PDB file of C-alpha atoms and ligand atoms in Angstrom:
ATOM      1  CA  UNK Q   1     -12.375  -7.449  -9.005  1.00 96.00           C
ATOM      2  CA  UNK Q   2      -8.540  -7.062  -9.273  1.00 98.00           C
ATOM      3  CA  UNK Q   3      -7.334  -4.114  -7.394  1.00 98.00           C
ATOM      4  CA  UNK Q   4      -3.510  -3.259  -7.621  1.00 98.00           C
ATOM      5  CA  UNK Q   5      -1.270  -2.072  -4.361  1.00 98.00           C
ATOM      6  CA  UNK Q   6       1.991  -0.202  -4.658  1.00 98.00           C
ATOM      7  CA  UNK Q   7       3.686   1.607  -1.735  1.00 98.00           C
ATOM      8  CA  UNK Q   8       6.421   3.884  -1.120  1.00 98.00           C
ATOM      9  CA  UNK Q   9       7.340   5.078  -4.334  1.00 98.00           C
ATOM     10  CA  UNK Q  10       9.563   8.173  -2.852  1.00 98.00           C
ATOM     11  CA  UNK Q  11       9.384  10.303  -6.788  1.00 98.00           C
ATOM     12  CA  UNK Q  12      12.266  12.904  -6.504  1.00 98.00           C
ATOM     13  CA  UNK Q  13      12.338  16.077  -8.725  1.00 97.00           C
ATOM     14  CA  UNK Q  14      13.823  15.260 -12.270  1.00 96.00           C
ATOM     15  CA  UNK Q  15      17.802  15.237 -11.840  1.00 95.00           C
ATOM     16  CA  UNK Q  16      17.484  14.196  -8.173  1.00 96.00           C
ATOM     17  CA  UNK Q  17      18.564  10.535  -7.339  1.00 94.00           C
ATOM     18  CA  UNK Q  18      18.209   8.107  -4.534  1.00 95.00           C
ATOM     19  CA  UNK Q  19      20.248   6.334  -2.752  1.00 93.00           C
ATOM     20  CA  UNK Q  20      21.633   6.458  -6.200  1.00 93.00           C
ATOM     21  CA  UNK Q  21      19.112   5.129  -8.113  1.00 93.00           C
ATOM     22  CA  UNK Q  22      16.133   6.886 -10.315  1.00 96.00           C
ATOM     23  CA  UNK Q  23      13.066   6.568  -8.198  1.00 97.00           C
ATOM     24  CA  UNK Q  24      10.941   7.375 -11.100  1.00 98.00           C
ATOM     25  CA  UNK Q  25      12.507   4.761 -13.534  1.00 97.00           C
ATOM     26  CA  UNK Q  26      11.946   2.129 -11.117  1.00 97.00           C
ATOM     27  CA  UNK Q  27       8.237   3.145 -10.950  1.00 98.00           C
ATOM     28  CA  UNK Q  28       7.965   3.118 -14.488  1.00 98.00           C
ATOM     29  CA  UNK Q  29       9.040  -0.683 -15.095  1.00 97.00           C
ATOM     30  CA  UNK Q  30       6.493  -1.371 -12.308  1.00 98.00           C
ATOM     31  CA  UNK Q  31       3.709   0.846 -14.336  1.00 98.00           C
ATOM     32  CA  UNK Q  32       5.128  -1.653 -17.676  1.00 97.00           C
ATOM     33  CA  UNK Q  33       4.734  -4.804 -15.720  1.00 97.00           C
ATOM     34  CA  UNK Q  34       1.780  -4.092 -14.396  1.00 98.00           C
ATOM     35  CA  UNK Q  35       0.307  -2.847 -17.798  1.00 98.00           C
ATOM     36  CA  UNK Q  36       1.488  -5.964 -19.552  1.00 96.00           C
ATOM     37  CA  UNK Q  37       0.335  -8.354 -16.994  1.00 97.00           C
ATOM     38  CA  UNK Q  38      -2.652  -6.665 -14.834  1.00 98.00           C
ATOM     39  CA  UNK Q  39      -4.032  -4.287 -17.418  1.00 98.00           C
ATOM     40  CA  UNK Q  40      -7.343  -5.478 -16.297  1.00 98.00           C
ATOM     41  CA  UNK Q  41      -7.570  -3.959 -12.737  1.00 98.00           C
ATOM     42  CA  UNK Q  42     -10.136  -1.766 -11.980  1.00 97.00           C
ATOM     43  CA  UNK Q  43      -7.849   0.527  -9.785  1.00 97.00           C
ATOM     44  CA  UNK Q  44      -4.472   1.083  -8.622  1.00 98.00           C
ATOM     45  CA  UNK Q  45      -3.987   1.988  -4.838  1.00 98.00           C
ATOM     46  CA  UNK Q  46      -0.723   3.926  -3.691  1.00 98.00           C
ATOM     47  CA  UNK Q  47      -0.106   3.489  -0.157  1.00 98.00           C
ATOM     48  CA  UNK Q  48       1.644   6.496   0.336  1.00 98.00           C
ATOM     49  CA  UNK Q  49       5.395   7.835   0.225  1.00 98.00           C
ATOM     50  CA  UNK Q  50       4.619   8.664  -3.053  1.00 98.00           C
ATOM     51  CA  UNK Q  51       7.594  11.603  -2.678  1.00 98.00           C
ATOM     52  CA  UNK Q  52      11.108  11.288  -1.129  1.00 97.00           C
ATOM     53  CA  UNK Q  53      10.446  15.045   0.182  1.00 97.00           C
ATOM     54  CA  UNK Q  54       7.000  16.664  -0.794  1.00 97.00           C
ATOM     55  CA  UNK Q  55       8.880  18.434  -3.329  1.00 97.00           C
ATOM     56  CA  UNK Q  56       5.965  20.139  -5.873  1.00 98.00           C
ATOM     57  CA  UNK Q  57       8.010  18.945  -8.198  1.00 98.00           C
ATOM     58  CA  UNK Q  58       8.203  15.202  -7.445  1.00 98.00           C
ATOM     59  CA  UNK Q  59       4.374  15.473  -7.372  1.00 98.00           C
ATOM     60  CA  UNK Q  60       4.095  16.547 -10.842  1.00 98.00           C
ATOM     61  CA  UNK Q  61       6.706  14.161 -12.022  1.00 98.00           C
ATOM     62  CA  UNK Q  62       4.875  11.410 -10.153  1.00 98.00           C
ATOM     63  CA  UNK Q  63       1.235  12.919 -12.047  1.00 98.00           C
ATOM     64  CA  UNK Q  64       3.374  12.652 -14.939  1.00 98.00           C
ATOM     65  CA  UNK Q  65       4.516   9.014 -14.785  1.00 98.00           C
ATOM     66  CA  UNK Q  66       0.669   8.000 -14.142  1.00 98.00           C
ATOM     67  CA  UNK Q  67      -0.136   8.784 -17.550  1.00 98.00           C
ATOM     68  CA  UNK Q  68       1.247   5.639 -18.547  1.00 98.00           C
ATOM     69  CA  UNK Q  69      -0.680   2.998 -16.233  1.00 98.00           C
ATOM     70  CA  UNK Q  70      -3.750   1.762 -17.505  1.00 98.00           C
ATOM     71  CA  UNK Q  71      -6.023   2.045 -14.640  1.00 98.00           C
ATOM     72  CA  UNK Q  72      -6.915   4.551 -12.173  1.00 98.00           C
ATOM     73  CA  UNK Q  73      -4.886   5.404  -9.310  1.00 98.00           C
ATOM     74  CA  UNK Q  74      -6.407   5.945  -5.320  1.00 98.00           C
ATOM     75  CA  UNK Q  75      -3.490   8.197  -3.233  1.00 98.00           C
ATOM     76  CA  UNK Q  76      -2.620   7.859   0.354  1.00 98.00           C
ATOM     77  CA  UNK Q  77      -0.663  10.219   2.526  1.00 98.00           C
ATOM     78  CA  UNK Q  78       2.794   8.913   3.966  1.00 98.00           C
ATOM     79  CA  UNK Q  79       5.033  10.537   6.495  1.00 97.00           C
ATOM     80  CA  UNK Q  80       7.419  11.510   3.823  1.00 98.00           C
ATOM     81  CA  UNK Q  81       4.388  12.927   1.912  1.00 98.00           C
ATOM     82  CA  UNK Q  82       3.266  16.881   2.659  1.00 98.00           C
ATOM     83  CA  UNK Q  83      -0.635  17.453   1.761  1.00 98.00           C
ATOM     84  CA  UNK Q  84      -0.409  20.727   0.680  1.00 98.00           C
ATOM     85  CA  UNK Q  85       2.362  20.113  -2.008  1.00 98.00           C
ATOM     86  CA  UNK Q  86       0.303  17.011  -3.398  1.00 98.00           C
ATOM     87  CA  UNK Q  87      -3.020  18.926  -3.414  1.00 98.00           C
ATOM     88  CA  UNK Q  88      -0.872  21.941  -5.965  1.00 97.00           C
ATOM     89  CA  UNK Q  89      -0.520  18.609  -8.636  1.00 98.00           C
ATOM     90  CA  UNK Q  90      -3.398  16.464  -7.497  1.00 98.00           C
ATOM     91  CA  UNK Q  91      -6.401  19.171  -7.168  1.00 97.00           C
ATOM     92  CA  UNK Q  92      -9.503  17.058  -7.523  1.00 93.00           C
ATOM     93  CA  UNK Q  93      -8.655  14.425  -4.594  1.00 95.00           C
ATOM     94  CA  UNK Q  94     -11.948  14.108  -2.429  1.00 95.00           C
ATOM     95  CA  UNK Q  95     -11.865  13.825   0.606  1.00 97.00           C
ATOM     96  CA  UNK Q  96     -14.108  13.173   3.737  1.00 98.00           C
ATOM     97  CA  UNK Q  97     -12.795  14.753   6.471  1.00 98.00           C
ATOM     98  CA  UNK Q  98     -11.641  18.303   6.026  1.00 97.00           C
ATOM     99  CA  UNK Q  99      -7.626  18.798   5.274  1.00 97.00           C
ATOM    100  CA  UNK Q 100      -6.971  15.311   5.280  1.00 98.00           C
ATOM    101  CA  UNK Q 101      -7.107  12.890   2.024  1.00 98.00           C
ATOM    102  CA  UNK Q 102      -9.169  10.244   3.686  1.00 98.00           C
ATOM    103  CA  UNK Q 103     -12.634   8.991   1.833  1.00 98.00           C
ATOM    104  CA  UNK Q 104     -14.476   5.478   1.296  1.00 98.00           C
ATOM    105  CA  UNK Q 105     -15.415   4.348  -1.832  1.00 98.00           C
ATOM    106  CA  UNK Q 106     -17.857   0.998  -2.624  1.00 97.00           C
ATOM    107  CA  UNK Q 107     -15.767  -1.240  -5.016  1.00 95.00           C
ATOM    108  CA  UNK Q 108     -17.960  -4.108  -6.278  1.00 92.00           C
ATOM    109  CA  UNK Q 109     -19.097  -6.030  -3.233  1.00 96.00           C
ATOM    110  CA  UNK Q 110     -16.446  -4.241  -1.241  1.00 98.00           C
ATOM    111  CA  UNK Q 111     -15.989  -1.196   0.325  1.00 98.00           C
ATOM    112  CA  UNK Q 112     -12.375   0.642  -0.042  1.00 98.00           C
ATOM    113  CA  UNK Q 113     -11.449   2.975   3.209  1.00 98.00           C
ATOM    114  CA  UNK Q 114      -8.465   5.127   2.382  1.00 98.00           C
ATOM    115  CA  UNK Q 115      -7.021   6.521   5.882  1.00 98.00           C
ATOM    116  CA  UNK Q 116      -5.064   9.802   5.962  1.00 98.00           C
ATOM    117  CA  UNK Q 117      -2.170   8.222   8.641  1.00 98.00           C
ATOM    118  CA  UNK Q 118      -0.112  11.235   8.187  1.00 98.00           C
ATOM    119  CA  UNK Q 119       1.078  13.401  11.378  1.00 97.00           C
ATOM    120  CA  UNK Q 120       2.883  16.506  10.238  1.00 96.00           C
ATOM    121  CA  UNK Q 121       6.930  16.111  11.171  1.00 95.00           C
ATOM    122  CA  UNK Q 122       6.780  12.879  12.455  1.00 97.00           C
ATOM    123  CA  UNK Q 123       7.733   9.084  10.822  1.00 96.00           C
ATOM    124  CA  UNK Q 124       5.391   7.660  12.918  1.00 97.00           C
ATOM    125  CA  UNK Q 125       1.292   7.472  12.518  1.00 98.00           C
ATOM    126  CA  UNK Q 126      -1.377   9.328  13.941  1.00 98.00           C
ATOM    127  CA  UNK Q 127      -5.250   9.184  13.494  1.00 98.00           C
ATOM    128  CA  UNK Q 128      -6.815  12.652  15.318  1.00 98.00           C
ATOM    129  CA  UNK Q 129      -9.968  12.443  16.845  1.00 98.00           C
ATOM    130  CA  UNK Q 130     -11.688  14.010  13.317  1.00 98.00           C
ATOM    131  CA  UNK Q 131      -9.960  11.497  11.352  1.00 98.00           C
ATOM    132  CA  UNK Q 132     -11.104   8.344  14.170  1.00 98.00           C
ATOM    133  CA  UNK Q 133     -14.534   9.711  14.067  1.00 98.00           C
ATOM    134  CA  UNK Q 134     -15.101   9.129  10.639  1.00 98.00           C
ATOM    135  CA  UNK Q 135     -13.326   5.776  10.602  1.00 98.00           C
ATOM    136  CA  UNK Q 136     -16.062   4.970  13.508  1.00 98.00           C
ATOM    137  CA  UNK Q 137     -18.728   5.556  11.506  1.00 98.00           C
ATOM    138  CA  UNK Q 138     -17.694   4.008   8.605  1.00 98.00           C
ATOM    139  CA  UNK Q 139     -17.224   0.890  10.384  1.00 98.00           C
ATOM    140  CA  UNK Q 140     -20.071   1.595  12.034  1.00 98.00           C
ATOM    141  CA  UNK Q 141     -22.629   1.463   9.557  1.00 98.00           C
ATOM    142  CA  UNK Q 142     -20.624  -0.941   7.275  1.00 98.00           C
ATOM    143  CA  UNK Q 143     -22.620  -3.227   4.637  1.00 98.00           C
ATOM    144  CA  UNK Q 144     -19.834  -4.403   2.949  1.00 98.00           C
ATOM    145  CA  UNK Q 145     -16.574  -5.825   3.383  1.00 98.00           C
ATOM    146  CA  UNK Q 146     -13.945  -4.022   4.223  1.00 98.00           C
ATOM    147  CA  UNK Q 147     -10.450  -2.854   2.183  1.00 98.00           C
ATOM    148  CA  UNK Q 148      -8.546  -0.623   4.641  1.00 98.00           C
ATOM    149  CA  UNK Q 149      -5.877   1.119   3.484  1.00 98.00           C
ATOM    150  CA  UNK Q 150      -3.409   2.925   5.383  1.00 98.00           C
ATOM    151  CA  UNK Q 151       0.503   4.157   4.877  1.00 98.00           C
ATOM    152  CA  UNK Q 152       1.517   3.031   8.445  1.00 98.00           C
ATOM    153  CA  UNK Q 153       0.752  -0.537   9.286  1.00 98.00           C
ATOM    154  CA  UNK Q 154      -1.835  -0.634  12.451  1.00 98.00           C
ATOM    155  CA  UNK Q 155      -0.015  -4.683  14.073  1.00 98.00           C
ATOM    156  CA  UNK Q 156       3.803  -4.884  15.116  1.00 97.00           C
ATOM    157  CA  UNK Q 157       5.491  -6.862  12.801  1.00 97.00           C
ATOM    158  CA  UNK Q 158       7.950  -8.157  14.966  1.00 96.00           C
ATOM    159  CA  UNK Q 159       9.638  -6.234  13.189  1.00 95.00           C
ATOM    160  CA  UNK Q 160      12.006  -3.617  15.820  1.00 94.00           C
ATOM    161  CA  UNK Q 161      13.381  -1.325  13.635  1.00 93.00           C
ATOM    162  CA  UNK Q 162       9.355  -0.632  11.833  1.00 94.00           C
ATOM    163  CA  UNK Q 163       6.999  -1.153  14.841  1.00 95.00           C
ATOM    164  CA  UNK Q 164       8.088   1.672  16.820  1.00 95.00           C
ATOM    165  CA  UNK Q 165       7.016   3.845  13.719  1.00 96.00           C
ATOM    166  CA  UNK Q 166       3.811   1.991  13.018  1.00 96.00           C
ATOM    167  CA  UNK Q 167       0.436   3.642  13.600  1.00 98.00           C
ATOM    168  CA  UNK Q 168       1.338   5.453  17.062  1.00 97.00           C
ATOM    169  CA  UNK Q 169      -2.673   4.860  17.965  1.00 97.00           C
ATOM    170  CA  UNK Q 170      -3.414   1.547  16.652  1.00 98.00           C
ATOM    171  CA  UNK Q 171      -4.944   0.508  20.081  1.00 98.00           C
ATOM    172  CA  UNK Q 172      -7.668   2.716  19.939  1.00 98.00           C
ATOM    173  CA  UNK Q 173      -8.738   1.883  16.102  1.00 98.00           C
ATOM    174  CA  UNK Q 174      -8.695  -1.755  17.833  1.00 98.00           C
ATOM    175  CA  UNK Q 175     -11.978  -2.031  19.012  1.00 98.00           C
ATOM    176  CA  UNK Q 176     -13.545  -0.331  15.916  1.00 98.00           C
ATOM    177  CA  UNK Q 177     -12.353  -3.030  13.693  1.00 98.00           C
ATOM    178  CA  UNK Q 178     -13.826  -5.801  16.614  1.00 98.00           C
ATOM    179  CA  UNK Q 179     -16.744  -4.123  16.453  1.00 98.00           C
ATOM    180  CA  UNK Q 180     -17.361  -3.901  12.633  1.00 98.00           C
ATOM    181  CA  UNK Q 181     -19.863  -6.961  11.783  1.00 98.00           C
ATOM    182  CA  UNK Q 182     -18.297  -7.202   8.352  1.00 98.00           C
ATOM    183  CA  UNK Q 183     -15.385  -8.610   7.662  1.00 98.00           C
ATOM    184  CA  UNK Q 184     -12.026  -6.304   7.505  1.00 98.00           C
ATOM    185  CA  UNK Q 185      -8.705  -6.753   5.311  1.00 98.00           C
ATOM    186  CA  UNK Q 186      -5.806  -4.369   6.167  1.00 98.00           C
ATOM    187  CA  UNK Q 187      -3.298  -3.177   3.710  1.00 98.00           C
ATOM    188  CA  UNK Q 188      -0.110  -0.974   3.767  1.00 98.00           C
ATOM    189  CA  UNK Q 189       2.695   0.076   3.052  1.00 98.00           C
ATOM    190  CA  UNK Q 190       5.857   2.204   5.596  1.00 97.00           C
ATOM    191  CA  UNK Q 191       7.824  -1.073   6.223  1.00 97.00           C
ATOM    192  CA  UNK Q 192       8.989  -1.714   2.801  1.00 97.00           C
ATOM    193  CA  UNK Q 193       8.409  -4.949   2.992  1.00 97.00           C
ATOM    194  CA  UNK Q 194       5.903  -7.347   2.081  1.00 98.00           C
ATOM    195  CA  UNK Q 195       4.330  -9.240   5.045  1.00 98.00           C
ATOM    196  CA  UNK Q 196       0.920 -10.804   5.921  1.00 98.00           C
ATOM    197  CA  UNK Q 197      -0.526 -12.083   8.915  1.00 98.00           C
ATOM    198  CA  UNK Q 198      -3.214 -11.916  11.264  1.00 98.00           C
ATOM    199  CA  UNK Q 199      -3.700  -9.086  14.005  1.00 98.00           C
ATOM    200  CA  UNK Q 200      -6.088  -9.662  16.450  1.00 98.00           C
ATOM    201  CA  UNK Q 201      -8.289 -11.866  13.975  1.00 97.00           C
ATOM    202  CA  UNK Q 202      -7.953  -9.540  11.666  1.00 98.00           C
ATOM    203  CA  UNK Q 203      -5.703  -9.990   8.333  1.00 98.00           C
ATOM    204  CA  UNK Q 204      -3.649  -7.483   7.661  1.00 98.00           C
ATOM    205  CA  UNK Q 205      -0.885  -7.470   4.460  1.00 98.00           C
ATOM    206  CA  UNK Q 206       1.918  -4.699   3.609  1.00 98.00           C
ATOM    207  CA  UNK Q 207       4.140  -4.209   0.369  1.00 98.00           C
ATOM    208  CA  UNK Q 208       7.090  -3.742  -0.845  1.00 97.00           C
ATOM    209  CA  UNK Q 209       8.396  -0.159  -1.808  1.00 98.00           C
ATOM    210  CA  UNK Q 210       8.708   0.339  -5.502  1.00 98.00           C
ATOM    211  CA  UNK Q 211      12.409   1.993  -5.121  1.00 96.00           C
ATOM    212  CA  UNK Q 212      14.240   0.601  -2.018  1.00 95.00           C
ATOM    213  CA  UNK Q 213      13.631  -1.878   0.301  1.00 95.00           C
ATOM    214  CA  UNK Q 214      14.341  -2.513   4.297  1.00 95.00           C
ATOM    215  CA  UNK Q 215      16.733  -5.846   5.070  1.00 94.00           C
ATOM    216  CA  UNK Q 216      14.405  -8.253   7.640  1.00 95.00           C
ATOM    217  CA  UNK Q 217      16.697  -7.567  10.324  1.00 93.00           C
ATOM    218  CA  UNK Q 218      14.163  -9.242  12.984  1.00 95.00           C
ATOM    219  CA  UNK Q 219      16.311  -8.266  16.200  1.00 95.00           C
ATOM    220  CA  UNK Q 220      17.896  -4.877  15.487  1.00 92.00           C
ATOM    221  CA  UNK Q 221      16.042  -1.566  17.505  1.00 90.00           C
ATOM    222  CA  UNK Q 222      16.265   1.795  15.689  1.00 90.00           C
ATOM    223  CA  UNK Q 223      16.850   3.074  12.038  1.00 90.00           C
ATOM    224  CA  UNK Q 224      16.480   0.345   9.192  1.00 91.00           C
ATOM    225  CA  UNK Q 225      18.942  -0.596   6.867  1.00 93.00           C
ATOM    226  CA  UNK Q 226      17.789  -0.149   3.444  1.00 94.00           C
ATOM    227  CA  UNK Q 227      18.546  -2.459   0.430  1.00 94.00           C
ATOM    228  CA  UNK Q 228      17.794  -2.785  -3.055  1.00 95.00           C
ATOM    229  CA  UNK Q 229      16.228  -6.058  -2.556  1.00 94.00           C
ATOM    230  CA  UNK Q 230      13.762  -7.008  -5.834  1.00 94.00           C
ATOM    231  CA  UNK Q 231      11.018  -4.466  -5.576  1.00 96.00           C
ATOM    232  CA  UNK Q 232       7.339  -6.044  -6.089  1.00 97.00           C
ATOM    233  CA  UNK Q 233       3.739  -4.770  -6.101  1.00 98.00           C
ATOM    234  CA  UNK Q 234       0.650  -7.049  -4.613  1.00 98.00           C
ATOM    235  CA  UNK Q 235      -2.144  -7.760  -6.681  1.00 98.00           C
ATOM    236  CA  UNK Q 236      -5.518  -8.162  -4.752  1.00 98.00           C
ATOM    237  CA  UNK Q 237      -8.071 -10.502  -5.544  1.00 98.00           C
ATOM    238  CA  UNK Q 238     -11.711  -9.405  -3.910  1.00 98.00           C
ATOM    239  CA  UNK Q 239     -14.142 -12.359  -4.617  1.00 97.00           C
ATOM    240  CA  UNK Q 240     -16.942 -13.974  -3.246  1.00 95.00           C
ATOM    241  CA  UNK Q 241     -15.136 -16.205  -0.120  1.00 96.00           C
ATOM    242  CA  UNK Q 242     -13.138 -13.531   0.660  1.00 97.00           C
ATOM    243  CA  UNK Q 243      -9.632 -12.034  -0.331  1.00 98.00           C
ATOM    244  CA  UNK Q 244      -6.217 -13.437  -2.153  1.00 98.00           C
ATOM    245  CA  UNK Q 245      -3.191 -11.669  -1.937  1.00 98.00           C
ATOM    246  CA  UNK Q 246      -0.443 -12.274  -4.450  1.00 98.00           C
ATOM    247  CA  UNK Q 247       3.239 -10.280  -4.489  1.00 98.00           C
ATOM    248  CA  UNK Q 248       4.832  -9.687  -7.420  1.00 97.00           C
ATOM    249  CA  UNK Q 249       8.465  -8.656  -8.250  1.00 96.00           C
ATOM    250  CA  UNK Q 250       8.755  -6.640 -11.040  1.00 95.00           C
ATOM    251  CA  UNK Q 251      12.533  -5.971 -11.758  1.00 85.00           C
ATOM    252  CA  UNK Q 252      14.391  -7.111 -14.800  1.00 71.00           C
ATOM    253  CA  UNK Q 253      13.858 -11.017 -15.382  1.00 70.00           C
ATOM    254  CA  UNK Q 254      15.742 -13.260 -18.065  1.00 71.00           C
ATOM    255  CA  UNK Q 255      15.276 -16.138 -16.220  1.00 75.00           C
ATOM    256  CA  UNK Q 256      14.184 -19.595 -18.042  1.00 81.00           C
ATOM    257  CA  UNK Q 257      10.190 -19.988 -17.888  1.00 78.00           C
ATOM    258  CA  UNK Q 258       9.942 -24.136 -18.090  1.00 76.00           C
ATOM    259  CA  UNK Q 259       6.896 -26.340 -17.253  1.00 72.00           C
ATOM    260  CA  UNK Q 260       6.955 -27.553 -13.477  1.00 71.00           C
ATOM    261  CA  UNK Q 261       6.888 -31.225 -14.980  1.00 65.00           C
ATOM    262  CA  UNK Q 262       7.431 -32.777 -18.327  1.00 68.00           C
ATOM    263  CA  UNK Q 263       3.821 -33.810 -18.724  1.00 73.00           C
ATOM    264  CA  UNK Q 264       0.330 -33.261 -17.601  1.00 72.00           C
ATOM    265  CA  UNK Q 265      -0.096 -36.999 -16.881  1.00 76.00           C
ATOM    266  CA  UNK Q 266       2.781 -36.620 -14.057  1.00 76.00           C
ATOM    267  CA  UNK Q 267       0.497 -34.294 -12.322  1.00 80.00           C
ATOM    268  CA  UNK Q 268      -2.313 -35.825  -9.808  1.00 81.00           C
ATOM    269  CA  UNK Q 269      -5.594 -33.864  -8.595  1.00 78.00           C
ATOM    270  CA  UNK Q 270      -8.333 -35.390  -6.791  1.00 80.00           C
ATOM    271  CA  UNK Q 271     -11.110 -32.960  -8.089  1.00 74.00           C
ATOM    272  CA  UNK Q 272      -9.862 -32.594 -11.729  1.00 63.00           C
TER     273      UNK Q 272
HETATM  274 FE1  LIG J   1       8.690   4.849   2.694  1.00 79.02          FE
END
């Protein structure tokens, strides 16, 4: 099982830049790399912020751009995201809980949850009482591991300028991840950074955007200051002991590929 993460993608309408820079070029040399090097994933989760704006527009360039990749693509809701817009391109999302984009799927020996964390006008997160009730359940009645996906990261990062404007109700999914009696992976996106760690005992990982980053300023309150920093994707690794995480820039790279030694007998491994 290889499943593929990308986050905060923030697609403009054609003509429209960012920060001076093409949002949609950048996502199509991620959609390259990833073809050339991870063509055999099964699926391809976005983590939402797939828009700058909810512009219809960006949502059909985005739809566009998919063509290329070589697997299929889950979508998650971000706060710059706006449902209706993406349901105009995207018509035949399902979804779970009514007017949100939030279902489960069973990947393998996994199962995938794919939380709607979107709250209408705000940055921060938000799951309603609907939208918690499911996620209950689901946890609940669980027979799988678990891939959670959500825009907004549930932990603080120790992170100021991102934690204020993580999931604004993380303490009450809390005890529904304690309670689960199978084993739970979080993954998201919102920071724009890639970061993994352990909340609560439970492991949580977020990625990169694919346009723009945010500098790891670790003592600054308020706004972010964003950077173009390398942009990367994660590639997860389901298997039978549990779950590998592995980053990977995909930018523009000339650099010399050379062996890590000059021979194999250099190298010393106990269990070869
Ligand atoms: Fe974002």
């Amino acid at each position: 099982m290889k499943i593929i993460h990308l986050s905060d993608l923030h697609i403009t309408p054609a003509g429209k830049s960012l920060f001076g820079e093409d949002p949609t070029e950048h996502l199509s040399q991620c959609i390259e790399h990833i073809n050339r090097h991870h063509a055999d994933a099964q699926y391809c989760v976005l983590t939402g912020d797939l828009t700058h704006a909810g512009h219809p527009m960006a949502y059909q360039r985005l739809a566009e751009c998919l063509k290329a990749l070589a697997m299929p693509v889950r979508f998650l809701m971000g706060n710059h995201d706006d449902r209706a817009a993406f349901g105009q391109v995207f018509t035949q999302q399902p979804s779970e809980v009514a007017g949100f984009v939030q279902h489960a799927e069973v990947l393998g020996d996994y199962e995938a949850l794919y939380l709607d964390t979107l709250q209408d006008g705000y940055t921060d997160g938000y799951l309603c009482e609907q939208r918690l009730m499911w996620l209950e359940q689901k946890l609940a009645t669980a027979t799988r591991p678990i891939l959670l996906f959500s825009h907004h990261p549930m932990p603080m990062l120790q992170y100021p300028s991102m934690d204020w404007l993580r999931l604004s109700n993380a303490e009450q999914v809390l005890p529904l991840l304690k309670r689960c009696t199978q084993p739970v992976h979080l993954f998201s996106g919102h920071v724009h950074r890639c970061s993994a760690g352990v909340w609560n005992g439970i492991p949580f990982f977020t990625v990169n955007g694919t346009n723009h980053q945010h500098e790891l300023d670790l003592t600054t309150p308020g706004a972010a200051t964003s950077t173009f920093e390398p942009a990367s994707y994660a590639v997860i690794l389901p298997h039978a002991e549990g779950v590998t995480v592995h980053f990977q820039p995909f930018g523009y790279d000339d650099s010399v590929r050379f062996p890590y030694t000059g021979s194999l007998d250099a190298l010393k491994c106990r269990h070869a």
